[in-house]
Amino acid sequence: MPHHPAPMSPVRTTRKGRFRAQPIAAVGLSALLLTACAATGGSAGNAVDAAPQAISSSSAKEAGAPTPRLVYTHDAGIAVLDATSLEQVASAEMSGFNRLNPAGDGRHVFVSTGDSFRLFDAGAWTEPHGDHSHHYVAEPKLTELAFAAEKAGHVVLHGGKTVLFNDGSGKVESFETSALAVAVEDGKLPSTDVYTTPEAHHGVAVELEDGKLLVTIGNDEGRSGIAVLSAGKGQDRKEILRNEECPGVHGEAVAANEAVVVGCENGMLIYKDGAITKVASPDAYGRMGNQAGSEKSPVILGDYKVDKAAELERPTRISLVNTETASLQLVDIGTSYSFRSLGRGPAGEALVLGTDGGLRVIDPLTGTVTTTIPVVGSWEESTTWQDPRPTLFVQGSTAFVTEPATRTIHAVDLKTGKVAKSAQVEHVPNELTGVKG
C-alpha cells in the first residue's frame, strides 16, 4: 500500500484527558539546532521542534502492574484505551489520515504524518529497579518530538533496534530501542545511525542482530529486490549481497532463527544464514505484499493476489512460506480478507480475520484451520485503502479486533477462543496498535 498520510495539527493535553488543537510556540533557533545535532549523532535536520515534552516518572502515578493500552486512529485524530477494560483514557484531535507504528519500547507509538515520524507517549511504562520493576501510568501525550521525513514510511522493530524508512529520500535511521524512553525523559530524540539508499523509493530496512543492514532496492519507477550491507556506520556500510528477482518488493517480516523475508509480485525472498533464497509463486503474478512473522515459527503468513489489473482483488487464499525448507503452501480459507487481517498468536499461530466476521486460527506448518472464532459481522473491504475496515492487532494472548460499522473494539482471548470483552468507542476506529505498559 502507498503511504500518503496527511499532516497533523499540533495538540496539547488538557486535564480532562482530551487533547485540543493549539498553536505551538516558536523554539529559539540555537536551541533547535543544538537538539537536532544531538538527536542525529552529528547529522542535523532530522528533529522536528524538539522542545522538551516528556512525561517523567516523577509526575506519573505508580501502578501495581503493567498497564497495557490501545491506540487507534479515527477521522478526527487518535484515541487511547485501557487494553484491559477497553475504557477510553484520552483522545487527540488532529486532521487527516495518520498511520501508527509501535516504537518498540512498550510505551511510545510513532505517528506517520507524511513529513515526519512523530512520537506519541501512550502514558504507561515499566522501569526496572534491581530485581524488580516499577510500573507507571500517566496521561497520554503527543510530544513535540519527531524525526523529519519526506514521506514517512515503514517502521521496523527487530533485535533491539528501531528502524525508520523515509520513502521520499531513501534515508534509513536506526537506533537502540532501549535508548528511546531515556532520551525522551530528557526531552530529546535518541541518537541515530543514518544510511541513505542510492535512490529514493517506497521501501523498508531491517537491522540484523549482527549489525548488518537489509534494505530494499528501487527508485520512483519501480522496486526490484533487496541488498544486504555490512555492519558499520552510515555510508561506510558496504554491499555484500543482493537479489533483484523480486519485482514490486513490499513489506517485511522476521521468522524464527532470524529469517527475514520481503514480498514480491511473483513470490518471496528469504534472507537467512548469509544467503538469499527466492520462493516462487505458482502463478506468473502471485503477489505476497503483506506478511506477518513470529520468532516462534519458521513460517511466514502472507496474503496472495493473482490479478494485477484488479482495482481491488478480494483473495480467499493465504500464503504460508516455510523459511527452513524454502517452500510455499497456499491455503483457501473460504472467505476474503484485507491487508489489516493478518496476525500471529503467542505461540506462532497464524491468524486471519475474514470478511465473514470470523477470526481463523491456523496451524502454520500444516495450513489447517484449527478454530474459527466469530468476532464481527460480515463486511466488505473498501476500494480506498485508507478507509476504516475491521483490523486485527495482537498483544500477548489477546487479539483485538475493530468493528467500524458498530464503532466497537473486541478483545478475543486466544487461550479460550472466545470474545472476552467488547466495548463501543466514541469514534469509528481505523488503524490500531498498542503498548504493553
XYZ file of C-alpha atoms in Angstrom:
437
model
C 0.000 0.000 0.000
C 1.195 3.531 -0.590
C 1.833 5.858 2.310
C 0.070 9.209 1.895
C -0.846 10.358 5.401
C -1.799 13.985 5.773
C -0.110 16.391 8.208
C -1.493 16.666 11.712
C -2.496 19.676 13.723
C -0.323 20.365 16.783
C -2.011 19.478 20.050
C -1.687 19.762 23.804
C -3.188 17.839 26.719
C -5.881 19.177 28.992
C -6.588 17.882 32.493
C -9.761 16.120 31.417
C -7.848 13.645 29.300
C -8.799 15.204 25.981
C -6.435 16.897 23.554
C -7.237 20.222 21.944
C -5.503 21.699 18.912
C -3.311 24.638 19.895
C -0.606 26.632 18.122
C 2.914 25.649 19.158
C 5.178 28.412 20.384
C 8.286 29.030 18.299
C 11.513 27.484 19.563
C 14.728 29.508 19.655
C 16.904 28.748 16.616
C 20.030 27.953 18.635
C 18.131 25.526 20.882
C 16.578 23.765 17.896
C 19.924 23.353 16.142
C 21.599 22.009 19.271
C 18.848 19.447 19.798
C 18.829 18.408 16.144
C 22.580 17.697 16.222
C 22.265 15.704 19.440
C 19.410 13.668 18.054
C 21.228 12.613 14.894
C 24.685 11.962 16.239
C 26.098 14.846 14.223
C 23.682 14.750 11.276
C 21.452 17.793 11.744
C 17.959 18.178 10.356
C 16.016 15.136 11.486
C 14.402 16.605 14.597
C 11.116 18.482 14.292
C 10.507 21.033 17.082
C 12.479 19.327 19.846
C 11.120 21.266 22.846
C 11.084 19.027 25.958
C 7.623 17.470 26.195
C 8.247 14.177 28.008
C 6.217 12.691 30.824
C 8.612 11.929 33.666
C 8.091 9.225 36.271
C 8.078 11.910 38.966
C 4.801 13.332 37.576
C 3.169 9.944 36.981
C 1.257 7.599 39.244
C 2.779 4.284 40.210
C 0.743 1.196 39.298
C 0.855 -2.272 40.804
C 1.299 -3.985 37.437
C 1.894 -3.148 33.775
C -0.989 -1.203 32.236
C -1.337 -2.113 28.548
C -3.044 0.444 26.353
C -4.509 0.521 22.862
C -4.086 3.405 20.437
C -6.379 3.829 17.443
C -6.854 6.464 14.762
C -10.129 7.953 13.544
C -11.118 10.667 11.090
C -10.576 13.418 13.675
C -7.481 12.156 15.485
C -6.236 9.486 17.875
C -7.808 7.807 20.916
C -6.230 5.787 23.735
C -7.959 2.931 25.569
C -7.091 0.870 28.603
C -6.426 -2.522 26.961
C -7.956 -4.431 29.877
C -11.200 -2.519 30.413
C -11.415 -1.028 26.870
C -12.361 2.270 28.506
C -11.123 5.459 26.870
C -8.195 7.120 28.630
C -7.727 10.126 26.355
C -8.112 11.363 22.793
C -6.199 13.656 20.477
C -7.753 15.911 17.866
C -5.868 16.079 14.584
C -6.899 16.178 10.968
C -6.064 13.885 8.086
C -5.107 10.251 7.714
C -2.331 9.222 10.123
C -0.539 5.889 10.373
C 0.505 4.173 13.607
C 3.542 2.033 14.414
C 4.768 0.838 17.822
C 8.140 2.361 18.675
C 9.247 -0.851 20.396
C 9.778 0.307 23.980
C 6.356 -0.684 25.307
C 5.442 2.945 25.834
C 5.638 5.053 22.672
C 3.960 4.950 19.263
C 5.154 6.609 16.072
C 2.523 8.580 14.171
C 3.496 8.858 10.498
C 2.212 12.236 9.335
C 3.720 12.356 5.858
C 6.509 14.798 6.709
C 7.563 13.218 10.000
C 7.591 10.241 12.320
C 6.004 11.958 15.320
C 6.261 10.471 18.784
C 3.160 9.722 20.836
C 3.557 8.801 24.520
C 0.806 6.331 25.463
C 1.392 7.136 29.137
C 2.110 3.666 30.528
C 5.517 2.124 31.100
C 7.732 -0.084 33.262
C 11.117 0.813 34.727
C 13.474 -1.889 36.103
C 14.798 -1.408 39.648
C 17.299 -4.120 40.515
C 15.493 -7.434 40.949
C 12.040 -5.887 40.460
C 10.291 -3.268 38.348
C 8.156 -0.196 38.932
C 5.103 0.409 36.749
C 3.784 3.870 35.928
C 0.717 5.417 34.326
C 0.179 8.990 33.183
C -1.991 10.947 30.811
C -1.122 10.091 27.179
C 0.636 12.858 25.312
C 1.530 13.736 21.741
C 5.063 15.038 22.205
C 6.730 17.677 20.062
C 9.490 15.199 19.233
C 9.622 13.905 15.664
C 12.019 12.603 13.040
C 11.621 14.749 9.931
C 10.807 12.844 6.751
C 9.873 13.160 3.113
C 7.041 10.614 3.028
C 7.409 8.754 6.319
C 7.226 5.029 5.566
C 7.786 1.732 7.333
C 8.911 1.365 10.955
C 10.625 -1.966 11.710
C 11.395 -3.425 15.152
C 13.950 -6.207 15.377
C 16.889 -7.278 17.506
C 16.592 -4.372 19.930
C 16.706 -1.810 17.115
C 14.055 0.515 15.704
C 14.492 1.408 12.037
C 12.664 4.191 10.170
C 12.494 4.286 6.370
C 11.983 7.590 4.557
C 10.257 6.905 1.223
C 10.911 10.368 -0.169
C 14.673 10.379 0.303
C 15.734 6.772 0.948
C 17.079 7.785 4.367
C 17.260 4.911 6.849
C 17.538 5.856 10.528
C 18.180 3.240 13.202
C 18.602 3.492 16.947
C 18.724 1.313 20.043
C 15.104 0.847 21.056
C 16.062 0.874 24.736
C 17.500 4.375 24.311
C 14.182 5.905 23.278
C 12.465 6.283 26.659
C 15.677 7.539 28.269
C 16.155 10.202 25.612
C 12.523 11.292 25.715
C 12.732 11.731 29.502
C 15.353 14.395 28.716
C 13.156 15.973 26.055
C 15.123 14.782 23.039
C 15.313 12.021 20.464
C 17.826 9.167 20.660
C 20.999 9.313 18.588
C 20.576 7.550 15.267
C 22.733 5.901 12.645
C 21.829 7.222 9.199
C 22.235 5.361 5.913
C 20.760 6.613 2.635
C 19.876 4.238 -0.188
C 21.236 5.097 -3.670
C 17.750 6.066 -4.878
C 14.588 7.039 -3.038
C 11.669 4.595 -3.174
C 8.808 3.160 -1.131
C 10.913 0.679 0.795
C 11.883 -0.905 4.063
C 15.021 -1.722 6.058
C 15.855 -4.220 8.807
C 18.940 -4.077 11.030
C 20.080 -7.597 11.880
C 21.413 -8.776 15.220
C 24.988 -8.898 13.877
C 24.771 -5.260 12.744
C 24.218 -5.903 9.043
C 21.514 -3.888 7.312
C 18.964 -5.327 4.867
C 17.471 -2.690 2.555
C 15.153 -2.753 -0.433
C 16.327 -1.754 -3.922
C 14.269 0.607 -6.047
C 13.523 4.078 -7.353
C 10.476 6.157 -8.278
C 9.870 3.945 -11.323
C 9.866 0.573 -9.583
C 11.322 -1.757 -6.954
C 13.309 -4.886 -7.738
C 14.789 -6.615 -4.690
C 16.999 -6.367 -1.633
C 20.618 -5.747 -0.703
C 22.443 -6.782 2.464
C 25.059 -4.326 3.745
C 27.956 -4.944 6.089
C 27.872 -3.940 9.739
C 29.132 -0.423 10.240
C 28.043 3.173 10.441
C 26.185 5.261 7.894
C 27.503 5.289 4.352
C 30.578 3.294 5.438
C 28.480 0.145 5.070
C 29.430 -1.986 2.044
C 27.089 -4.103 -0.041
C 27.883 -7.795 0.436
C 24.870 -9.447 -1.164
C 21.925 -8.594 -3.416
C 18.997 -10.186 -5.223
C 16.887 -8.368 -7.809
C 14.465 -11.177 -8.595
C 11.681 -9.526 -6.617
C 9.550 -7.149 -8.705
C 7.389 -4.804 -6.664
C 9.166 -5.692 -3.410
C 6.966 -4.727 -0.448
C 6.793 -5.323 3.293
C 8.952 -7.402 5.593
C 8.655 -9.961 8.367
C 11.024 -11.996 10.535
C 10.611 -15.680 11.339
C 12.430 -17.987 13.767
C 16.245 -18.046 13.602
C 16.272 -14.522 12.146
C 14.977 -15.460 8.718
C 13.976 -12.151 7.131
C 11.531 -12.069 4.232
C 10.179 -9.485 1.815
C 7.246 -9.957 -0.528
C 7.359 -9.858 -4.329
C 4.806 -9.786 -7.133
C 5.902 -13.315 -8.010
C 6.892 -14.843 -4.683
C 9.034 -14.045 -1.683
C 12.718 -13.532 -0.865
C 14.223 -15.121 2.253
C 17.494 -13.895 3.770
C 18.897 -16.445 6.176
C 22.373 -17.620 7.238
C 24.139 -15.276 4.828
C 22.196 -16.276 1.700
C 19.144 -15.026 -0.199
C 16.643 -17.595 -1.490
C 13.719 -16.977 -3.828
C 10.431 -18.811 -3.245
C 8.480 -18.511 -6.476
C 4.725 -18.167 -6.789
C 2.943 -20.848 -8.835
C 1.330 -18.036 -10.856
C 3.128 -15.596 -13.156
C 1.666 -12.858 -10.966
C 1.334 -14.120 -7.411
C 1.833 -11.191 -5.055
C 2.653 -11.637 -1.359
C 2.994 -7.969 -0.452
C 1.817 -8.172 3.165
C 3.315 -10.537 5.709
C 3.144 -11.429 9.405
C 6.001 -13.234 11.130
C 6.716 -14.769 14.517
C 10.055 -15.581 16.078
C 8.398 -18.731 17.433
C 7.658 -20.111 13.973
C 9.749 -20.718 10.839
C 6.669 -19.990 8.712
C 5.665 -16.577 7.377
C 1.974 -15.785 6.882
C 1.237 -13.697 3.802
C -1.558 -12.605 1.538
C -1.790 -13.910 -2.030
C -3.124 -11.982 -5.033
C -3.144 -13.044 -8.680
C -4.992 -10.258 -10.560
C -2.561 -7.455 -11.336
C -5.222 -5.453 -13.202
C -7.811 -5.524 -10.417
C -8.762 -2.226 -8.772
C -9.161 -4.289 -5.618
C -8.711 -8.032 -5.510
C -10.505 -9.871 -2.748
C -8.438 -13.055 -2.362
C -9.546 -16.109 -0.406
C -6.152 -17.811 -0.388
C -3.340 -17.040 2.039
C 0.334 -17.952 1.657
C 2.445 -19.857 4.182
C 6.176 -19.731 3.407
C 8.434 -22.074 5.367
C 11.798 -20.334 5.732
C 13.558 -23.572 6.724
C 12.537 -25.510 3.614
C 12.008 -22.517 1.276
C 8.604 -23.946 0.385
C 5.212 -22.353 -0.218
C 1.765 -23.571 0.744
C -1.404 -21.820 -0.435
C -4.490 -22.270 1.725
C -8.016 -21.307 0.703
C -9.752 -20.139 3.890
C -13.160 -19.787 2.256
C -13.521 -16.045 2.737
C -11.752 -12.902 1.615
C -9.695 -10.673 3.912
C -7.702 -7.422 3.821
C -4.136 -6.306 4.451
C -5.174 -5.494 8.033
C -6.416 -9.050 8.624
C -3.088 -10.821 9.244
C -1.537 -11.527 12.653
C 0.328 -14.057 14.765
C -0.584 -15.606 18.094
C 1.655 -16.018 21.165
C 2.812 -19.498 20.076
C 3.268 -18.513 16.442
C -0.253 -19.397 15.308
C -1.318 -17.793 12.030
C -4.367 -15.541 12.469
C -6.580 -14.267 9.648
C -9.688 -12.128 10.089
C -12.130 -12.919 7.277
C -14.828 -10.760 5.733
C -17.351 -13.279 7.055
C -16.523 -11.945 10.535
C -14.569 -14.987 11.716
C -11.042 -14.970 13.137
C -9.290 -18.064 11.868
C -6.550 -19.710 13.903
C -4.301 -21.671 11.539
C -1.503 -24.166 12.156
C 1.296 -22.534 10.114
C 3.126 -25.829 9.462
C 0.151 -27.754 8.107
C -2.164 -24.966 6.954
C -5.032 -26.487 8.933
C -7.661 -24.077 10.251
C -7.892 -25.278 13.839
C -10.503 -22.786 15.049
C -12.775 -20.096 13.649
C -13.873 -17.567 16.252
C -16.940 -15.429 15.391
C -15.989 -11.834 16.231
C -17.593 -9.214 13.981
C -20.405 -9.010 11.461
C -19.747 -9.693 7.795
C -18.042 -6.829 5.987
C -16.676 -5.792 2.602
C -13.302 -4.182 2.008
C -13.406 -0.654 0.595
C -11.584 0.086 -2.650
C -9.923 3.031 -0.863
C -7.153 1.530 1.235
C -7.179 4.361 3.795
C -10.846 3.737 4.693
C -11.683 2.036 8.015
C -12.168 -1.727 7.924
C -12.052 -4.431 10.615
C -8.449 -4.512 11.821
C -6.539 -7.142 13.782
C -3.903 -6.313 16.399
C -2.396 -8.947 18.698
C -0.848 -8.162 22.083
C 0.179 -11.118 24.212
C -2.577 -13.727 24.175
C -5.283 -11.238 23.232
C -6.367 -10.451 19.687
C -8.024 -7.032 19.431
C -10.411 -6.567 16.512
C -12.078 -3.327 15.462
C -15.590 -3.223 14.006
C -16.014 0.170 12.310
C -19.662 -0.484 11.368
C -20.663 -0.516 15.052
C -17.801 1.612 16.486
C -16.758 -1.382 18.576
C -13.489 -2.985 19.663
C -13.492 -6.652 20.647
C -10.902 -8.412 22.824
C -10.513 -12.085 21.864
C -8.869 -14.434 24.369
C -6.750 -16.714 22.190
C -6.403 -19.210 25.045
C -10.138 -19.841 25.279
C -11.045 -18.984 21.699
C -13.805 -16.634 22.814
C -14.550 -12.913 22.769
C -13.721 -11.861 26.326
C -14.907 -8.251 26.160
C -16.415 -5.802 23.688
C -16.827 -2.057 24.018
C -18.285 0.643 21.850
C -15.886 3.542 21.315
C -16.504 7.220 20.646
C -15.186 7.254 17.075
C -15.098 4.962 14.057
C -11.757 3.160 14.547
C -9.272 2.889 11.704
C -5.655 1.900 12.431
C -4.925 0.086 15.681
C -1.821 -0.641 17.739
C -0.851 -0.745 21.401
C 1.791 -0.693 24.113
C 2.453 -3.233 26.858
C 2.948 -0.606 29.535
